[in-house]
Short mmCIF file of C-alpha atoms in Angstrom, two decimals:
data_model
loop_
_atom_site.label_atom_id
_atom_site.label_comp_id
_atom_site.label_asym_id
_atom_site.label_seq_id
_atom_site.Cartn_x
_atom_site.Cartn_y
_atom_site.Cartn_z
CA UNK A 219 176.31 70.75 166.94
CA UNK A 220 173.94 68.13 168.31
CA UNK A 221 173.00 65.64 165.62
CA UNK A 222 169.38 64.70 165.13
CA UNK A 223 168.63 61.21 166.40
CA UNK A 224 166.45 59.26 164.00
CA UNK A 225 164.94 56.20 165.76
CA UNK A 226 165.28 52.90 163.98
CA UNK A 227 161.99 51.26 163.00
CA UNK A 228 161.21 47.60 163.46
CA UNK A 229 162.41 45.02 160.96
CA UNK A 230 158.95 45.04 159.41
CA UNK A 231 159.07 48.83 158.98
CA UNK A 232 162.52 48.52 157.43
CA UNK A 233 160.92 46.73 154.50
CA UNK A 234 159.46 50.07 153.35
CA UNK A 235 161.66 51.83 150.81
CA UNK A 236 163.09 55.20 151.80
CA UNK A 237 163.55 57.78 149.01
CA UNK A 238 166.87 59.36 148.15
CA UNK A 239 168.00 61.90 150.77
CA UNK A 240 169.73 65.12 149.70
CA UNK A 241 172.53 66.49 151.86
CA UNK A 242 174.63 69.57 151.39
CA UNK A 243 177.85 67.60 151.92
CA UNK A 244 178.92 63.99 152.37
CA UNK A 245 182.30 62.84 153.72
CA UNK A 246 183.44 59.23 153.37
CA UNK A 247 186.83 57.61 153.85
CA UNK A 248 188.62 54.30 154.33
CA UNK A 249 186.52 52.34 151.88
CA UNK A 250 189.58 50.21 151.02
CA UNK A 251 188.38 49.24 147.58
CA UNK A 252 190.61 46.43 146.34
CA UNK A 253 190.32 44.34 149.50
CA UNK A 254 187.95 41.53 150.39
CA UNK A 255 187.15 43.37 153.62
CA UNK A 256 185.59 46.33 151.79
CA UNK A 257 181.82 46.40 152.30
CA UNK A 258 181.30 47.75 148.79
CA UNK A 259 177.69 46.59 148.46
CA UNK A 260 176.71 48.65 151.53
CA UNK A 261 178.66 51.63 150.23
CA UNK A 262 177.02 51.37 146.81
CA UNK A 263 173.61 51.19 148.48
CA UNK A 264 174.43 54.33 150.46
CA UNK A 265 175.57 56.20 147.36
CA UNK A 266 172.42 55.18 145.48
CA UNK A 267 170.15 56.57 148.20
CA UNK A 268 171.95 59.85 148.89
CA UNK A 269 172.76 62.96 146.87
CA UNK A 270 174.87 65.96 147.82
CA UNK A 271 176.27 69.24 146.54
CA UNK A 272 179.73 68.29 147.84
CA UNK A 273 181.30 64.84 148.17
CA UNK A 274 184.63 64.48 149.94
CA UNK A 275 186.61 61.24 149.56
CA UNK A 276 188.80 61.53 152.65
CA UNK A 277 191.55 59.02 151.91
CA UNK A 278 192.18 55.27 151.69
CA UNK A 279 189.50 54.97 149.05
CA UNK A 280 191.51 52.43 147.05
CA UNK A 281 193.90 50.21 149.02
CA UNK A 282 197.13 50.32 147.02
CA UNK A 283 199.03 48.44 149.73
CA UNK A 284 196.72 45.44 149.44
CA UNK A 285 196.57 45.53 145.63
CA UNK A 286 200.36 45.39 145.44
CA UNK A 287 200.32 42.19 147.51
CA UNK A 288 197.38 40.49 145.83
CA UNK A 289 195.04 41.75 143.12
CA UNK A 290 191.41 41.75 144.21
CA UNK A 291 188.71 43.78 142.50
CA UNK A 292 185.07 42.70 142.80
CA UNK A 293 182.44 44.03 140.39
CA UNK A 294 180.86 46.00 143.24
CA UNK A 295 184.14 47.90 143.66
CA UNK A 296 183.95 48.95 140.04
CA UNK A 297 180.30 49.90 140.53
CA UNK A 298 181.26 52.21 143.42
CA UNK A 299 183.87 53.98 141.26
CA UNK A 300 181.38 54.37 138.41
CA UNK A 301 178.76 55.74 140.79
CA UNK A 302 181.13 58.40 142.11
CA UNK A 303 182.17 59.38 138.59
CA UNK A 304 178.52 59.63 137.60
CA UNK A 305 177.80 61.93 140.54
CA UNK A 306 180.71 64.16 139.52
CA UNK A 307 179.44 64.35 135.93
CA UNK A 308 175.98 65.34 137.16
CA UNK A 309 177.30 68.32 139.11
CA UNK A 310 178.37 67.08 142.54
CA UNK A 311 181.63 68.79 143.53
CA UNK A 312 183.87 65.79 144.32
CA UNK A 313 187.21 66.24 146.11
CA UNK A 314 189.57 63.29 146.55
CA UNK A 315 192.04 63.67 149.44
CA UNK A 316 194.47 60.71 149.29
CA UNK A 317 195.46 58.76 152.40
CA UNK A 318 198.39 56.51 153.18
CA UNK A 319 196.91 53.44 151.45
CA UNK A 320 196.34 55.37 148.21
CA UNK A 321 199.35 57.66 148.66
CA UNK A 322 200.40 57.17 145.03
CA UNK A 323 197.59 59.55 144.09
CA UNK A 324 199.47 62.31 145.94
CA UNK A 325 201.66 62.59 142.84
CA UNK A 326 198.66 64.23 141.13
CA UNK A 327 197.75 66.86 143.72
CA UNK A 328 196.11 69.90 142.16
CA UNK A 329 194.89 68.03 139.09
CA UNK A 330 191.35 67.09 138.10
CA UNK A 331 190.36 63.72 136.64
CA UNK A 332 186.82 62.95 135.52
CA UNK A 333 185.55 66.11 137.28
CA UNK A 334 187.16 64.90 140.54
CA UNK A 335 189.64 67.32 142.09
CA UNK A 336 192.66 65.84 143.90
CA UNK A 337 193.94 67.77 146.91
CA UNK A 338 196.19 67.10 149.88
CA UNK A 339 193.61 68.75 152.16
CA UNK A 340 190.69 71.16 151.92
CA UNK A 341 188.81 73.76 153.94
CA UNK A 342 185.06 73.20 153.79
CA UNK A 343 182.67 76.00 154.77
CA UNK A 344 179.43 74.80 156.31
CA UNK A 345 176.11 76.40 155.41
CA UNK A 346 176.20 78.37 158.67
CA UNK A 347 179.67 79.78 157.97
CA UNK A 348 181.79 77.51 160.16
CA UNK A 349 184.99 76.28 158.49
CA UNK A 350 186.35 72.76 158.73
CA UNK A 351 189.78 71.41 157.85
CA UNK A 352 189.39 68.22 155.79
CA UNK A 353 192.31 65.76 155.69
CA UNK A 354 192.90 62.03 155.94
CA UNK A 355 194.91 62.15 159.16
CA UNK A 356 197.84 59.80 158.53
CA UNK A 357 200.27 62.71 159.01
CA UNK A 358 199.29 62.65 162.69
CA UNK A 359 200.03 58.93 163.03
CA UNK A 360 203.52 58.47 164.50
CA UNK A 361 203.75 54.87 163.26
CA UNK A 362 203.10 55.94 159.66
CA UNK A 363 205.58 58.81 159.85
CA UNK A 364 208.38 57.23 161.89
CA UNK A 365 208.15 53.47 161.38
CA UNK A 366 206.36 52.73 158.14
CA UNK A 367 207.56 49.12 158.15
CA UNK A 368 205.61 48.63 161.38
CA UNK A 369 202.53 50.05 159.70
CA UNK A 370 202.86 47.42 156.96
CA UNK A 371 203.13 44.67 159.59
CA UNK A 372 200.09 46.04 161.37
CA UNK A 373 198.23 46.19 158.06
CA UNK A 374 198.84 42.47 157.48
CA UNK A 375 197.66 41.65 161.01
CA UNK A 376 194.59 43.80 160.46
CA UNK A 377 193.87 42.04 157.16
CA UNK A 378 194.02 38.67 158.94
CA UNK A 379 191.62 39.94 161.62
CA UNK A 380 189.18 41.03 158.90
CA UNK A 381 189.30 37.54 157.38
CA UNK A 382 188.41 36.07 160.75
CA UNK A 383 185.66 38.66 160.97
CA UNK A 384 184.18 37.56 157.62
CA UNK A 385 184.19 33.89 158.66
CA UNK A 386 182.65 34.76 162.00
CA UNK A 387 179.89 36.87 160.47
CA UNK A 388 179.17 34.18 157.89
CA UNK A 389 178.56 31.81 160.80
CA UNK A 390 176.51 34.43 162.65
CA UNK A 391 174.40 34.91 159.53
CA UNK A 392 173.65 31.18 159.37
CA UNK A 393 172.56 31.39 163.00
CA UNK A 394 170.30 34.36 162.26
CA UNK A 395 172.50 36.86 164.10
CA UNK A 396 173.43 40.36 162.92
CA UNK A 397 176.72 41.88 161.81
CA UNK A 398 179.42 42.26 164.47
CA UNK A 399 182.96 43.65 164.06
CA UNK A 400 185.68 41.57 165.71
CA UNK A 401 188.40 44.10 164.86
CA UNK A 402 186.47 46.98 166.45
CA UNK A 403 185.86 44.88 169.55
CA UNK A 404 189.57 44.09 169.89
CA UNK A 405 190.59 47.72 169.40
CA UNK A 406 188.17 48.87 172.08
CA UNK A 407 189.55 46.26 174.49
CA UNK A 408 193.24 47.04 173.99
CA UNK A 409 194.30 49.94 176.21
CA UNK A 410 197.17 51.07 173.96
CA UNK A 411 194.84 51.24 170.97
CA UNK A 412 192.38 53.36 172.96
CA UNK A 413 195.20 55.70 174.03
CA UNK A 414 196.39 56.02 170.43
CA UNK A 415 192.91 56.99 169.26
CA UNK A 416 192.60 59.62 171.98
CA UNK A 417 196.01 61.13 171.16
CA UNK A 418 195.20 61.12 167.44
CA UNK A 419 191.88 62.91 167.98
CA UNK A 420 193.46 65.56 170.17
CA UNK A 421 196.34 66.15 167.74
CA UNK A 422 194.07 66.57 164.72
CA UNK A 423 191.75 68.90 166.61
CA UNK A 424 194.74 70.96 167.78
CA UNK A 425 195.85 71.41 164.16
CA UNK A 426 192.46 72.89 163.22
CA UNK A 427 192.59 75.17 166.26
CA UNK A 428 196.11 76.35 165.35
CA UNK A 429 194.87 77.34 161.90
CA UNK A 430 191.99 79.33 163.35
CA UNK A 431 189.34 76.97 161.99
CA UNK A 432 186.18 75.75 163.68
CA UNK A 433 186.82 72.05 163.31
CA UNK A 434 188.32 69.14 161.43
CA UNK A 435 187.03 66.20 159.38
CA UNK A 436 189.27 63.16 159.04
CA UNK A 437 189.35 59.38 158.71
CA UNK A 438 192.32 56.99 159.03
CA UNK A 439 191.59 55.35 162.42
CA UNK A 440 188.29 53.66 161.46
CA UNK A 441 186.41 55.13 164.41
CA UNK A 442 183.41 57.31 163.63
CA UNK A 443 183.06 60.18 166.07
CA UNK A 444 181.40 63.59 166.26
CA UNK A 445 182.15 65.76 169.28
CA UNK A 446 183.92 68.87 170.50
CA UNK A 447 187.52 68.83 171.77
CA UNK A 448 188.41 72.02 173.63
CA UNK A 449 185.85 73.99 171.64
CA UNK A 450 186.87 72.54 168.25
CA UNK A 451 184.61 70.24 166.23
CA UNK A 452 186.20 66.80 165.78
CA UNK A 453 184.46 64.73 163.12
CA UNK A 454 185.72 61.34 161.97
CA UNK A 455 183.65 59.81 159.20
CA UNK A 456 184.62 56.22 160.12
CA UNK A 457 185.07 53.61 157.40
CA UNK A 458 183.40 51.09 155.08
CA UNK A 459 185.21 48.02 156.38
CA UNK A 460 184.00 47.90 159.99
CA UNK A 461 181.66 50.71 161.01
CA UNK A 462 179.99 51.46 157.63
CA UNK A 463 179.58 55.14 158.42
CA UNK A 464 179.64 58.53 156.73
CA UNK A 465 179.63 62.11 157.96
CA UNK A 466 176.99 64.33 156.38
CA UNK A 467 176.08 68.00 156.48
CA UNK A 468 172.40 68.80 156.25
CA UNK A 469 171.14 71.69 154.14
CA UNK A 470 171.15 73.98 157.19
CA UNK A 471 174.73 73.13 158.19
CA UNK A 472 174.09 70.51 160.87
CA UNK A 473 176.61 67.65 161.07
CA UNK A 474 175.49 64.06 161.50
CA UNK A 475 177.06 60.62 161.44
CA UNK A 476 175.06 58.10 159.45
CA UNK A 477 175.41 54.40 160.13
CA UNK A 478 174.45 52.35 157.06
CA UNK A 479 174.06 48.90 158.60
CA UNK A 480 170.85 48.33 156.69
CA UNK A 481 170.53 46.46 153.46
CA UNK A 482 167.91 44.16 152.05
CA UNK A 483 165.42 45.29 154.67
CA UNK A 484 167.37 44.13 157.72
CA UNK A 485 168.72 46.31 160.50
CA UNK A 486 172.24 44.96 161.00
CA UNK A 487 173.64 47.24 163.70
CA UNK A 488 173.64 50.88 164.81
CA UNK A 489 176.19 53.01 166.59
CA UNK A 490 175.36 54.01 170.17
CA UNK A 491 173.21 57.12 170.54
CA UNK A 492 175.87 58.84 172.65
CA UNK A 493 177.89 59.25 169.44
CA UNK A 494 175.08 61.40 167.99
CA UNK A 495 174.17 58.92 165.29
CA UNK A 496 171.57 59.48 162.61
CA UNK A 497 170.52 56.03 161.38
CA UNK A 498 168.81 55.83 158.02
CA UNK A 499 166.87 52.79 156.90
CA UNK A 500 166.38 51.64 153.33
CA UNK A 501 166.16 48.56 151.19
#
């Protein structure tokens, strides 16, 4: 299950265009289209430079909570939707698994729109025969299930943190510094948040084990991860608000996490190698 580590080139090398890469499967989640915090331009760049036989949209693709409060829809958000629809028309098998922020789509489970199948969860079989449970993960979040009002409060606080993050990174950009996530830094520093993440990971992995599956793919907590928990593969594809990551399956069934902190020829940031990251550079 070890992911292949692709070393990042220098900034000068990053100027060289990298051709489109074909994967067997791509899993993305928590894009939060409809919010100012969505890094839609990076996501669009990723979609333009990758192709796959299967594309799983693992929840919180469109942020219905935020759109109900305040309508925001940048042209790049529309471009992302159009790009996904185009992939589906050209033969990519696209499965949309709604999350808590786009829970209204759960009213249409089992239906297909624009060649995109809507499902509450899925079982994906890797090229080597291993089977993975694919779900968003909000059903394993006690706050979402037992105190939804608190989740809304937390969502507003998170939105405010992302605004601070945008202002901070605008200033960092003017100083010639790279992208840095304030919200990720705060979550890693708060002990209760760390404990929640650990409990969530263990609970989701236990569900896959109970069903006799080899692993699980999820999103929800905005923390990309690829490791084994008690012999079960735990894969979280991260998000496109903070980490800018996707989970991919290579043609031979190997799983990798791709960090897409590269755009316009500049290496913005990469995840630590201990998380088995495959970093891909493009312009």
